[in-house]
XYZ file of C-alpha atoms in Angstrom:
757
model
C 77.692 72.233 54.277
C 81.732 72.161 54.283
C 83.424 68.613 53.490
C 85.655 69.336 56.461
C 82.749 69.589 58.736
C 81.559 65.767 57.782
C 82.851 64.065 60.558
C 81.618 60.633 59.353
C 83.295 60.337 56.036
C 86.728 58.159 55.753
C 89.293 59.669 53.720
C 88.482 58.181 49.985
C 84.733 59.573 50.214
C 86.109 62.736 50.740
C 88.429 62.807 48.148
C 85.679 61.160 45.860
C 83.362 63.934 46.611
C 85.924 67.076 46.189
C 86.736 65.178 42.423
C 83.159 65.352 42.517
C 82.277 69.174 43.507
C 84.901 70.141 40.822
C 82.735 69.284 37.813
C 80.654 72.264 36.200
C 78.518 72.444 32.762
C 80.659 75.098 31.460
C 83.994 73.102 31.706
C 82.699 69.245 31.469
C 79.264 69.618 29.567
C 75.690 68.914 30.993
C 75.628 65.423 30.933
C 79.064 65.142 32.975
C 77.909 67.321 35.350
C 74.364 65.885 36.092
C 76.233 62.550 36.546
C 78.607 63.944 38.900
C 75.583 65.397 41.070
C 73.917 62.420 40.574
C 76.723 60.585 42.100
C 77.128 63.146 45.476
C 73.668 62.653 46.097
C 74.060 58.834 45.885
C 77.215 59.020 48.165
C 75.508 61.564 50.444
C 72.516 59.395 50.893
C 74.815 56.515 51.447
C 76.606 58.393 54.512
C 73.474 59.491 56.308
C 73.843 63.475 54.779
C 70.375 64.018 53.820
C 70.453 67.903 53.396
C 73.676 67.778 51.037
C 71.955 64.694 49.107
C 68.988 67.077 48.530
C 71.269 69.635 47.232
C 73.372 67.722 45.094
C 69.571 66.444 43.448
C 68.307 69.651 43.367
C 71.101 70.788 40.737
C 70.594 68.742 38.045
C 67.981 70.398 35.935
C 65.665 68.921 32.927
C 68.440 70.461 30.233
C 71.130 68.681 31.980
C 70.027 65.168 31.326
C 66.296 64.629 31.215
C 67.046 60.628 32.196
C 68.888 61.984 35.488
C 66.766 64.566 36.148
C 64.057 62.243 36.193
C 65.933 59.879 38.651
C 67.015 62.519 40.804
C 63.529 64.107 41.175
C 62.555 60.528 42.339
C 64.944 60.711 44.741
C 63.862 64.036 46.131
C 60.196 62.831 46.608
C 61.572 59.756 48.184
C 63.694 61.787 50.903
C 60.374 64.597 51.288
C 57.417 61.787 52.137
C 60.144 60.234 54.646
C 59.885 63.209 56.592
C 56.171 63.081 56.562
C 55.627 65.699 53.394
C 53.605 63.467 51.326
C 51.697 66.450 49.417
C 55.013 67.702 48.561
C 56.375 64.044 47.768
C 53.080 63.486 45.135
C 54.091 66.733 43.737
C 57.710 66.428 42.933
C 56.968 62.779 41.585
C 53.710 63.785 39.324
C 56.944 66.200 37.597
C 58.564 63.060 36.221
C 57.516 62.207 32.329
C 57.539 58.981 30.503
C 59.558 60.154 27.556
C 62.314 61.442 30.277
C 63.044 57.716 31.593
C 60.210 55.317 31.548
C 61.818 52.719 34.211
C 62.087 55.618 37.010
C 58.275 57.222 35.459
C 57.225 53.604 36.466
C 58.546 53.787 40.129
C 57.119 57.192 40.563
C 53.778 55.956 39.349
C 53.782 53.026 41.457
C 54.903 55.383 44.714
C 52.319 57.403 43.695
C 49.697 54.711 43.711
C 50.923 53.275 47.242
C 50.360 56.564 48.730
C 47.259 57.143 47.313
C 45.948 53.706 48.659
C 47.484 54.264 51.878
C 45.136 57.535 51.629
C 41.854 55.091 50.578
C 41.555 57.198 47.510
C 41.289 53.666 45.818
C 40.384 54.929 42.323
C 43.239 57.468 41.979
C 45.908 54.856 42.607
C 44.176 52.435 40.116
C 44.098 54.977 37.125
C 48.127 55.400 38.204
C 48.943 51.799 38.846
C 47.214 51.069 35.374
C 50.182 53.892 33.704
C 52.896 51.486 34.023
C 53.728 49.407 31.541
C 55.643 45.949 31.547
C 58.203 47.323 28.575
C 58.973 50.325 31.107
C 60.177 48.086 33.883
C 58.971 44.689 34.165
C 59.547 44.715 38.148
C 56.999 47.491 38.772
C 54.772 46.298 36.320
C 53.857 43.147 38.003
C 53.663 44.922 41.702
C 51.164 47.247 40.185
C 49.174 44.408 38.375
C 49.021 42.695 41.821
C 48.025 45.603 43.637
C 45.166 46.518 40.860
C 44.089 43.139 41.493
C 43.719 43.541 45.439
C 41.964 46.884 44.914
C 39.221 45.474 42.302
C 38.920 42.466 44.292
C 37.964 44.449 47.455
C 35.814 46.280 45.135
C 34.065 43.076 44.325
C 35.410 43.529 40.516
C 36.144 39.852 40.396
C 36.265 39.309 36.661
C 38.914 42.452 36.417
C 40.831 41.333 39.428
C 41.560 37.955 37.981
C 42.674 39.787 34.452
C 45.374 41.953 36.618
C 46.248 38.950 38.737
C 46.827 36.734 35.476
C 49.357 39.753 33.677
C 51.989 38.212 36.586
C 54.503 35.495 35.219
C 56.918 33.646 36.480
C 59.580 35.282 34.683
C 58.921 38.527 35.999
C 58.689 37.542 39.695
C 58.394 33.944 40.783
C 57.315 34.779 44.313
C 54.442 37.658 43.512
C 53.194 35.015 40.667
C 52.601 32.781 43.152
C 50.874 34.882 45.498
C 48.784 36.364 42.385
C 47.822 32.724 41.729
C 47.050 31.657 45.482
C 44.424 34.701 45.206
C 43.276 33.883 41.615
C 42.467 30.080 42.971
C 40.968 31.700 45.995
C 38.434 34.117 43.920
C 37.581 31.112 41.204
C 36.399 28.979 44.510
C 34.357 32.017 45.817
C 32.603 32.241 42.528
C 32.462 27.914 42.313
C 34.946 27.662 39.647
C 36.198 24.160 41.557
C 38.358 23.317 38.583
C 40.118 26.740 37.704
C 40.729 27.402 41.316
C 42.442 23.904 41.637
C 44.364 24.727 38.113
C 45.404 27.921 39.838
C 46.875 26.505 43.237
C 48.628 23.687 41.237
C 50.606 26.238 39.389
C 52.705 27.331 42.330
C 55.746 25.725 43.232
C 57.714 25.462 46.377
C 60.740 27.333 44.537
C 58.821 30.208 43.729
C 57.055 30.969 46.863
C 57.266 28.553 49.905
C 54.341 30.610 52.092
C 52.010 30.484 48.929
C 52.772 27.036 48.201
C 52.035 25.946 51.747
C 48.548 27.837 51.848
C 47.756 26.628 48.107
C 48.420 22.650 48.973
C 45.930 23.238 51.875
C 43.589 24.716 49.870
C 44.252 22.396 47.451
C 43.619 19.487 50.081
C 40.065 20.809 51.254
C 38.937 21.390 48.181
C 39.510 17.665 46.964
C 38.262 16.048 49.797
C 34.998 17.970 49.692
C 34.491 16.551 46.355
C 35.215 13.225 47.852
C 39.105 12.697 46.636
C 40.325 12.181 49.790
C 43.459 10.470 48.665
C 44.540 13.654 46.520
C 43.391 15.557 49.361
C 45.512 14.186 51.842
C 48.705 13.852 49.836
C 48.184 18.109 49.559
C 47.779 18.181 52.895
C 50.886 16.337 53.407
C 52.894 18.605 51.174
C 52.511 21.378 53.777
C 55.756 21.704 55.776
C 56.195 23.807 59.197
C 59.195 25.325 57.739
C 56.878 26.885 54.662
C 54.412 28.846 56.778
C 53.636 27.704 60.621
C 49.885 28.571 60.250
C 49.082 26.546 57.356
C 51.256 23.575 58.537
C 49.198 23.628 61.928
C 45.747 23.885 60.394
C 46.926 20.621 57.240
C 47.553 18.605 60.533
C 44.336 19.509 61.878
C 42.851 18.311 58.567
C 45.050 15.147 58.206
C 44.121 14.361 61.900
C 40.133 15.068 61.141
C 40.488 12.743 58.127
C 41.879 9.705 60.378
C 39.083 10.666 62.741
C 36.499 9.956 60.238
C 38.151 6.852 59.358
C 37.974 5.674 62.916
C 41.719 5.945 62.892
C 41.776 7.676 66.579
C 45.398 7.185 67.783
C 46.616 8.178 64.500
C 44.707 10.989 64.621
C 46.147 11.662 68.157
C 49.541 11.860 67.082
C 49.081 14.113 64.069
C 47.279 16.700 66.250
C 49.701 16.475 69.167
C 52.384 17.672 66.127
C 50.509 21.289 66.457
C 52.115 23.912 68.776
C 50.986 26.365 69.811
C 53.962 28.611 68.013
C 52.613 27.116 65.082
C 49.374 28.816 65.112
C 47.104 28.971 68.542
C 43.846 28.960 66.937
C 45.051 25.289 65.318
C 46.536 24.257 68.423
C 43.758 25.463 70.539
C 41.690 23.364 68.003
C 44.011 20.522 68.094
C 43.922 20.125 71.980
C 40.331 20.042 72.031
C 40.143 17.367 69.726
C 42.693 15.416 71.320
C 40.522 15.980 74.912
C 37.536 14.320 72.692
C 39.602 11.252 71.302
C 40.818 10.415 74.887
C 37.738 10.759 76.407
C 35.905 8.384 74.112
C 39.016 6.362 74.708
C 38.149 6.316 78.735
C 41.319 8.357 79.355
C 39.250 11.076 81.725
C 41.902 12.389 83.065
C 44.010 13.084 79.874
C 41.111 14.069 78.272
C 40.812 17.043 81.187
C 44.722 17.598 80.353
C 44.238 18.199 76.922
C 41.081 20.765 77.636
C 43.114 22.581 80.083
C 45.880 23.500 77.877
C 43.482 25.882 75.796
C 43.223 29.629 76.902
C 40.830 32.077 75.939
C 43.290 34.391 74.190
C 44.317 31.087 71.659
C 40.762 30.702 70.712
C 37.639 31.738 72.393
C 35.086 29.432 70.818
C 37.629 26.370 71.700
C 38.180 27.763 75.418
C 34.595 28.130 75.787
C 34.071 24.454 74.549
C 36.793 23.175 76.286
C 35.608 24.492 79.781
C 32.178 23.078 79.349
C 33.565 19.533 78.491
C 35.648 19.904 82.101
C 32.169 20.834 83.740
C 30.638 17.994 82.312
C 33.196 15.510 83.531
C 33.549 16.823 86.710
C 29.731 16.234 87.627
C 29.495 12.900 85.907
C 32.933 11.494 86.765
C 32.823 9.833 90.304
C 36.524 9.740 90.668
C 36.724 13.219 89.408
C 33.170 14.825 91.041
C 33.631 18.801 91.999
C 30.964 20.593 92.048
C 32.413 24.018 93.075
C 35.024 23.930 89.927
C 32.519 22.585 87.803
C 29.875 25.728 88.528
C 33.239 27.715 87.416
C 34.107 26.104 84.635
C 30.630 26.495 83.255
C 30.367 30.205 84.075
C 33.656 30.534 81.963
C 31.834 28.213 78.817
C 28.363 30.876 79.154
C 29.688 32.616 75.845
C 29.092 29.299 73.641
C 27.243 27.475 76.081
C 24.398 30.190 77.256
C 21.696 28.023 78.087
C 23.003 24.852 78.966
C 25.616 26.315 81.182
C 22.921 28.241 82.766
C 21.212 25.340 83.488
C 24.069 23.172 84.557
C 24.613 25.375 87.185
C 21.045 26.318 88.840
C 20.930 22.695 88.982
C 24.457 22.617 90.788
C 23.181 24.995 93.189
C 20.139 22.857 94.457
C 22.811 19.873 94.479
C 24.557 22.050 96.442
C 21.360 22.085 99.180
C 20.469 18.380 101.217
C 16.757 19.417 100.775
C 17.289 19.820 97.010
C 19.772 17.602 96.341
C 17.469 14.211 95.283
C 15.162 17.027 92.830
C 18.983 18.259 91.110
C 19.579 14.625 90.538
C 16.352 14.076 88.871
C 16.558 17.645 86.857
C 20.378 16.821 85.910
C 19.297 13.337 84.151
C 16.189 15.552 82.464
C 18.815 18.075 81.144
C 21.450 15.505 79.753
C 18.559 13.394 77.742
C 16.966 16.996 76.582
C 20.298 17.530 75.260
C 20.683 14.235 73.621
C 17.414 14.524 71.872
C 18.081 17.798 70.361
C 21.561 16.513 68.849
C 19.749 13.492 67.450
C 16.918 15.732 65.864
C 19.621 18.361 64.632
C 20.043 17.802 61.113
C 23.444 16.528 60.224
C 25.003 17.613 56.446
C 27.274 14.919 56.451
C 27.611 11.811 54.569
C 26.250 8.732 55.512
C 27.613 5.461 54.878
C 29.494 5.425 51.182
C 26.950 7.920 49.945
C 28.152 10.258 47.657
C 26.316 13.419 49.092
C 24.302 13.686 52.204
C 20.727 12.457 51.721
C 19.085 15.548 53.506
C 21.590 18.496 51.890
C 19.105 20.481 50.536
C 15.799 22.407 52.549
C 12.888 23.981 50.982
C 11.157 27.409 51.841
C 7.658 28.049 50.211
C 7.089 31.714 50.167
C 5.017 34.048 47.879
C 6.839 35.908 44.855
C 6.758 39.088 46.258
C 8.480 38.062 49.457
C 11.060 36.057 46.897
C 11.491 39.350 45.102
C 12.662 41.337 48.160
C 15.222 38.451 49.447
C 16.492 38.207 46.125
C 16.877 41.897 45.201
C 17.593 43.236 41.873
C 20.795 44.669 40.670
C 19.480 46.081 37.685
C 16.915 48.788 39.942
C 19.691 48.874 42.250
C 17.282 47.110 45.132
C 19.460 45.617 47.765
C 18.027 42.089 48.883
C 16.030 42.052 52.388
C 17.235 39.820 54.867
C 15.300 36.422 55.496
C 13.513 36.194 58.672
C 12.390 34.524 61.589
C 8.972 35.017 62.767
C 6.908 34.861 65.720
C 5.656 31.403 66.668
C 2.192 33.268 67.495
C 1.270 33.110 63.764
C 1.500 29.464 62.525
C -1.471 27.437 61.863
C -0.670 24.364 64.410
C -3.399 25.256 67.400
C -1.227 22.909 69.563
C 2.096 24.782 68.976
C 3.979 24.868 71.815
C 2.034 22.729 74.507
C 2.068 18.942 73.097
C 5.486 17.969 74.365
C 4.151 18.772 78.339
C 0.678 17.146 77.876
C 2.233 14.380 76.463
C 4.986 14.349 79.639
C 2.067 14.595 81.498
C -0.369 11.641 79.969
C -3.048 14.024 79.094
C -4.774 12.456 76.211
C -7.375 14.516 74.431
C -7.347 16.647 71.090
C -8.392 20.338 72.450
C -5.901 23.012 72.511
C -6.298 26.917 73.693
C -4.412 29.048 71.743
C -0.544 29.353 72.579
C 0.243 32.292 75.388
C 2.461 35.188 74.446
C 5.775 34.632 75.910
C 7.615 38.090 76.239
C 10.749 36.258 77.963
C 11.449 33.077 76.242
C 9.660 33.974 72.782
C 9.904 31.691 69.980
C 10.832 32.985 66.297
C 11.036 30.336 63.463
C 11.510 29.456 59.916
C 9.970 26.604 58.431
C 11.670 24.638 55.895
C 10.592 21.017 53.984
C 12.111 18.010 52.838
C 9.421 18.249 49.870
C 11.020 20.777 47.557
C 8.063 20.457 45.273
C 4.906 19.605 47.070
C 1.557 20.922 45.407
C 0.056 20.943 48.860
C 2.619 23.008 50.357
C 2.079 25.530 47.273
C -1.109 25.800 48.250
C -0.734 26.614 51.704
C 2.390 28.442 52.077
C 3.010 29.440 48.217
C 0.605 31.879 47.132
C 0.426 35.132 46.489
C -2.543 37.579 47.279
C -4.254 34.438 48.745
C -4.382 32.623 45.488
C -3.429 29.182 45.755
C -0.308 27.363 44.062
C 0.849 31.473 43.219
C 4.177 31.321 44.908
C 7.832 29.667 45.029
C 9.770 27.136 47.033
C 13.074 28.386 47.435
C 15.553 25.019 47.855
C 18.651 26.315 50.155
C 21.804 24.536 50.123
C 23.429 23.308 53.285
C 25.730 25.975 53.998
C 23.092 28.255 54.399
C 22.661 26.405 57.914
C 24.823 25.478 60.991
C 26.463 22.126 60.246
C 25.788 19.867 63.190
C 29.361 19.106 63.493
C 29.901 22.965 63.822
C 27.626 23.076 67.013
C 29.489 24.814 70.024
C 25.957 24.756 72.303
C 22.229 25.406 71.682
C 22.634 28.405 69.501
C 18.798 28.907 69.098
C 18.266 29.859 73.205
C 19.424 33.444 73.394
C 19.191 33.452 77.468
C 21.815 35.236 78.360
C 23.855 38.654 77.015
C 26.141 36.700 75.175
C 28.066 37.229 72.282
C 27.428 35.601 69.079
C 28.304 32.007 68.441
C 31.192 31.938 66.515
C 32.390 28.744 64.010
C 33.260 26.017 66.290
C 36.194 23.499 66.577
C 36.137 21.141 63.827
C 36.255 24.219 61.370
C 39.188 25.722 60.123
C 39.545 27.266 56.688
C 42.198 29.214 55.327
C 40.474 32.267 52.937
C 43.094 34.770 52.691
C 44.329 37.596 50.139
C 47.619 39.795 50.372
C 47.859 43.489 50.535
C 50.087 45.529 48.312
C 52.695 44.429 50.480
C 52.412 40.696 50.104
C 51.307 40.482 54.022
C 47.783 39.088 54.801
C 44.884 41.182 54.598
C 41.454 40.660 56.530
C 38.396 38.955 54.599
C 35.030 40.950 54.288
C 33.727 38.612 57.091
C 36.614 38.590 59.739
C 35.372 41.337 61.895
C 31.536 39.879 62.099
C 30.741 36.449 60.741
C 27.866 35.521 59.243
C 25.961 33.613 62.484
C 24.386 30.594 61.043
C 21.964 28.459 62.804
C 21.525 24.802 63.209
C 18.145 23.248 61.731
C 16.441 20.353 62.998
C 13.477 18.209 62.152
C 10.207 18.247 63.618
C 8.517 15.102 65.631
C 4.749 14.568 64.726
C 3.017 13.128 67.902
C -0.856 12.068 68.280
C -2.422 13.407 71.157
C -4.300 10.443 72.407
C -1.983 7.311 71.264
C 1.669 6.581 71.484
C 2.361 7.176 67.488
C 5.014 9.477 66.736
C 7.165 10.112 63.440
C 10.196 12.233 62.686
C 10.252 14.678 59.750
C 11.904 12.787 56.528
C 12.194 12.616 52.749
C 9.210 10.724 51.007
C 9.849 7.900 48.002
C 8.910 10.296 45.421
C 11.786 12.900 46.363
C 14.349 10.230 45.370
C 12.388 9.428 41.781
C 12.516 13.184 41.566
C 16.222 13.591 42.430
C 17.237 10.288 40.286
C 14.611 10.161 37.660
C 15.614 6.750 35.786
C 18.977 6.469 36.565
C 20.588 3.220 37.176
C 23.234 2.380 39.352
C 25.548 -0.928 39.660
C 25.388 -2.317 43.564
C 27.150 -5.819 44.435
C 27.440 -6.552 40.505
C 23.164 -5.904 39.878
C 21.856 -2.815 37.954
C 18.835 -1.103 39.636
C 17.173 1.965 39.994
C 19.175 4.583 41.453
C 15.887 5.949 42.931
C 15.150 3.029 44.563
C 18.915 2.260 45.850
C 19.249 5.767 47.402
C 15.648 4.989 49.197
C 16.385 1.777 50.394
C 19.780 3.396 51.879
C 18.168 6.378 53.354
C 15.310 4.116 55.077
C 18.287 2.420 56.857
C 19.306 6.194 57.861
C 16.292 7.374 59.220
C 15.698 3.926 61.249
C 18.776 4.846 63.481
C 17.509 7.882 64.077
C 14.110 7.068 64.784
C 15.666 4.445 67.077
C 17.380 6.657 68.789
C 14.721 9.276 69.175
C 12.363 6.727 70.584
C 15.022 5.123 73.336
C 15.563 9.106 74.450
C 11.986 9.768 73.933
C 10.850 7.080 76.667
C 13.455 8.039 78.897
C 12.363 11.643 78.383
C 9.087 10.637 79.815
C 10.308 8.374 82.665
C 12.616 10.899 83.949
C 10.280 13.849 83.682
C 7.346 11.287 86.096
C 10.755 11.204 88.526
C 10.811 15.319 88.389
C 7.017 15.622 89.216
C 7.311 12.858 92.026
C 10.444 15.154 93.150
C 8.986 18.761 92.709
C 6.027 17.466 94.808
C 8.571 16.336 97.415
C 9.910 19.855 97.580
C 6.583 21.259 98.085
C 5.959 19.398 101.636
C 9.664 20.434 102.695
C 10.485 23.946 101.452
C 6.453 25.182 100.356
C 4.362 25.713 97.330
C 6.464 28.633 96.666
C 9.953 26.711 96.226
C 7.595 24.133 94.235
C 6.441 26.743 91.826
C 9.925 28.196 91.251
C 11.297 24.669 90.569
C 8.008 24.010 87.886
C 9.602 27.260 86.136
C 12.886 25.684 85.678
C 11.444 22.426 84.446
C 9.665 24.258 82.187
C 13.176 26.297 80.763
C 15.077 22.741 80.746
C 12.197 21.558 78.235
C 12.691 24.648 76.230
C 14.683 23.490 73.595
C 11.977 20.661 72.711
C 8.768 22.761 73.175
C 8.909 23.809 69.430
C 10.322 20.791 67.746
C 7.103 18.669 68.396
C 3.460 18.872 66.114
C 0.477 17.403 65.715
C 0.322 14.423 63.836
C -2.261 16.362 61.770
C 0.470 17.949 59.832
C 2.776 15.357 59.371
C 2.708 15.422 55.437
C 4.678 18.867 55.868
C 7.731 16.719 57.057
C 8.809 20.366 58.859
C 12.077 20.989 59.758
C 12.832 24.180 62.061
C 15.063 27.043 62.556
C 14.648 28.492 66.044
C 15.367 31.400 67.916
C 14.088 31.878 71.609
C 14.552 34.951 73.205
C 13.288 37.991 74.862
C 11.451 40.332 72.910
C 13.157 43.130 74.615
C 16.313 41.805 72.948
C 17.591 44.815 70.262
C 17.851 41.697 67.622
C 14.040 41.404 67.519
C 11.826 43.719 65.484
C 8.355 44.810 66.223
C 6.843 46.699 63.305
C 3.343 47.970 62.872
C 0.686 45.791 61.672
C 2.207 42.702 63.928
C 4.989 41.925 62.675
C 7.861 40.610 65.100
C 10.643 38.930 63.657
C 14.087 38.417 64.139
C 16.628 38.434 60.880
C 18.724 36.084 59.454
C 22.024 36.848 58.214
C 23.428 34.917 55.837
C 22.132 35.929 52.399
C 19.206 34.175 50.562
C 20.574 34.572 46.689
C 23.864 33.084 47.837
C 22.788 29.620 49.446
C 19.910 28.698 46.807
C 20.340 25.555 44.938
C 17.172 26.093 42.897
C 13.636 27.505 42.552
C 10.374 25.703 41.949
C 7.828 27.797 40.622
C 4.242 27.154 41.594
C 1.837 26.254 38.290
C -0.059 29.779 39.191
C 2.794 32.214 39.241
C 4.391 31.033 35.865
C 3.901 34.646 34.604
C 6.811 35.258 36.651
C 9.323 32.844 35.505
C 11.205 35.254 33.128
C 11.699 37.779 35.771
C 13.070 35.215 38.138
C 15.385 33.705 35.366
C 16.719 37.232 34.803
C 17.477 38.303 38.465
C 19.468 34.946 38.915
C 21.084 34.590 35.633
C 24.368 35.914 37.339
C 24.581 33.426 40.284
C 23.158 29.946 38.439
C 20.347 29.220 40.023
C 17.641 27.672 37.763
C 14.247 28.156 38.304
C 12.102 25.303 37.425
C 8.157 25.061 36.874
C 6.753 22.877 39.155
C 6.148 19.212 38.149
C 2.362 19.207 39.589
C -0.419 20.032 38.106
C -3.236 22.586 39.063
C -5.961 24.789 37.705
């Protein structure tokens, strides 16, 4: 194009272009010509004359100047790629040789890698980025190493990812160094290298990268408090400022508030939660408002609580919204000043995604309360539902600490099974066999003939010891998996831990608490799937930060972001004697404390004593409290049930036997959460806890196989959540095998301490 046709150019630029165009290889030499053409291209790009820039860069040949030829080819590739011709751009960048211009070569390799990454050709991208050396171009090198780390981490090649990120130094790029250190810490923590993770996060300074610093301080706080260093954790959370990162700030404030709540500083906690604004992070804001509502409600500020709950919108956080609507509904049916059955029903409908069983039951009760003939029955049924929910809460295992103890008493549970099943659950990396999912099996396979019947018989005062086999329930079928506090029990090895029907020939798989849903995270009774609801998501008090960054420093999703693992709560069974008032709650026995602490000595109140005896004494106090709560609730349950039976009989006289039958079915459904937690006292020695899932056998998650196999699968990985394995006395020949397949996950395989032959 003639220079006169370029209207955007000022006079000085026109003059500069004319002078550059006069330079030729013949008159001025190859190098001078190449520089002139390169300057022309740069000028044209600056002024938006792209075609002229391409022409100028294309005039530079390798013989003119290898260094400028490489730079020109790089810019030509950029222009072509920006026009959408990616393949041609790649071809041009690949023409650039390292020997021509190492720095430009590094930039080209970086670009090629990025394009390949975008095309999901990860292996090729890794090879290209690997061509870049620090000596070529430090800036391109550290970016390439960061990208390599991200890709390797996504491919679960954690060791090499850590090596790549470790190649990035603060001197090269402080901001990228901070991001790399953050990712190193996240990966190390995921692999249980807590000290290494903390060290990496502590390496991040605010001046490096304020956002990465804020996120690191949040993770430091979370990790330290989990280790019992509350002061250190609190200080770390306080280091997170709103200006650094809105999301991290909101979550840090939430953590600070949770810390204050745990020490009963409720007013201070409310003030911290009120600092979290919607613009900070919608999810954290929703959870903060929910907890403000809870705290205000406990402080008898019911109207303030309702206001806080109503600040939560579905789009902020669906779980918090469902919890809030449920709380509002409960207030509207229980507070005399705010009673509004119609609004309560609407709120329960909005809460069904999280509170499937409860919302459905309350709505049906509200329908009874709206009809004069069934109002009295509805009020009694409301009391029955409330006490059932209270008892479920009492029996659900709480994995938080008790008093000043360092660890929860009941933080581990054992599941007895065969060596064959254990092998399926653990898989074998060497043989490329994927682990099978843990299963909850049909209740109809259990060995207790009173299963599912004992509770109703006790409530009806039936005092005999004869039971008929449990009927098969298609609509509300129970699937269970059994756990116990007795990790190394000869009796349970003989009954359940056996292979090929040979006693004591199986395994005891001891699970850590994170295999289960914590009581603190329960949004509702998640083990009853009555409606076609979505999976229960993590609930209010759980805010975690586990993120990496993509090759442009943006947050990328975790592997489980799109589909979080569904964890279920686990509950202790209650053992009842059919012929008397005896009851017993499943619990640890004295031997388990001596097995855990051995001959350890502790100093308490200035006196040396056996740690096993001391911990056993504190645990007895803990269990006494739970037992007393259950006893009171159980007596209320029995009294309320009799009132309900009386009301049902009254309904028969006013509305007929068909209505009576319909309401009797509703009563059974309300008792459903407790039905499979009550066991015969003959099985007391098992000290059983249960994971339960009740649903229709027509649901898609229910698997039915030939040979009467009926089960549902449980998502969390067995291998990733084991604390240890006990191998039974008659299965010692399998120890070496299981040692080998567990060598990379730090799960010891111990020989049972019981004698047997």
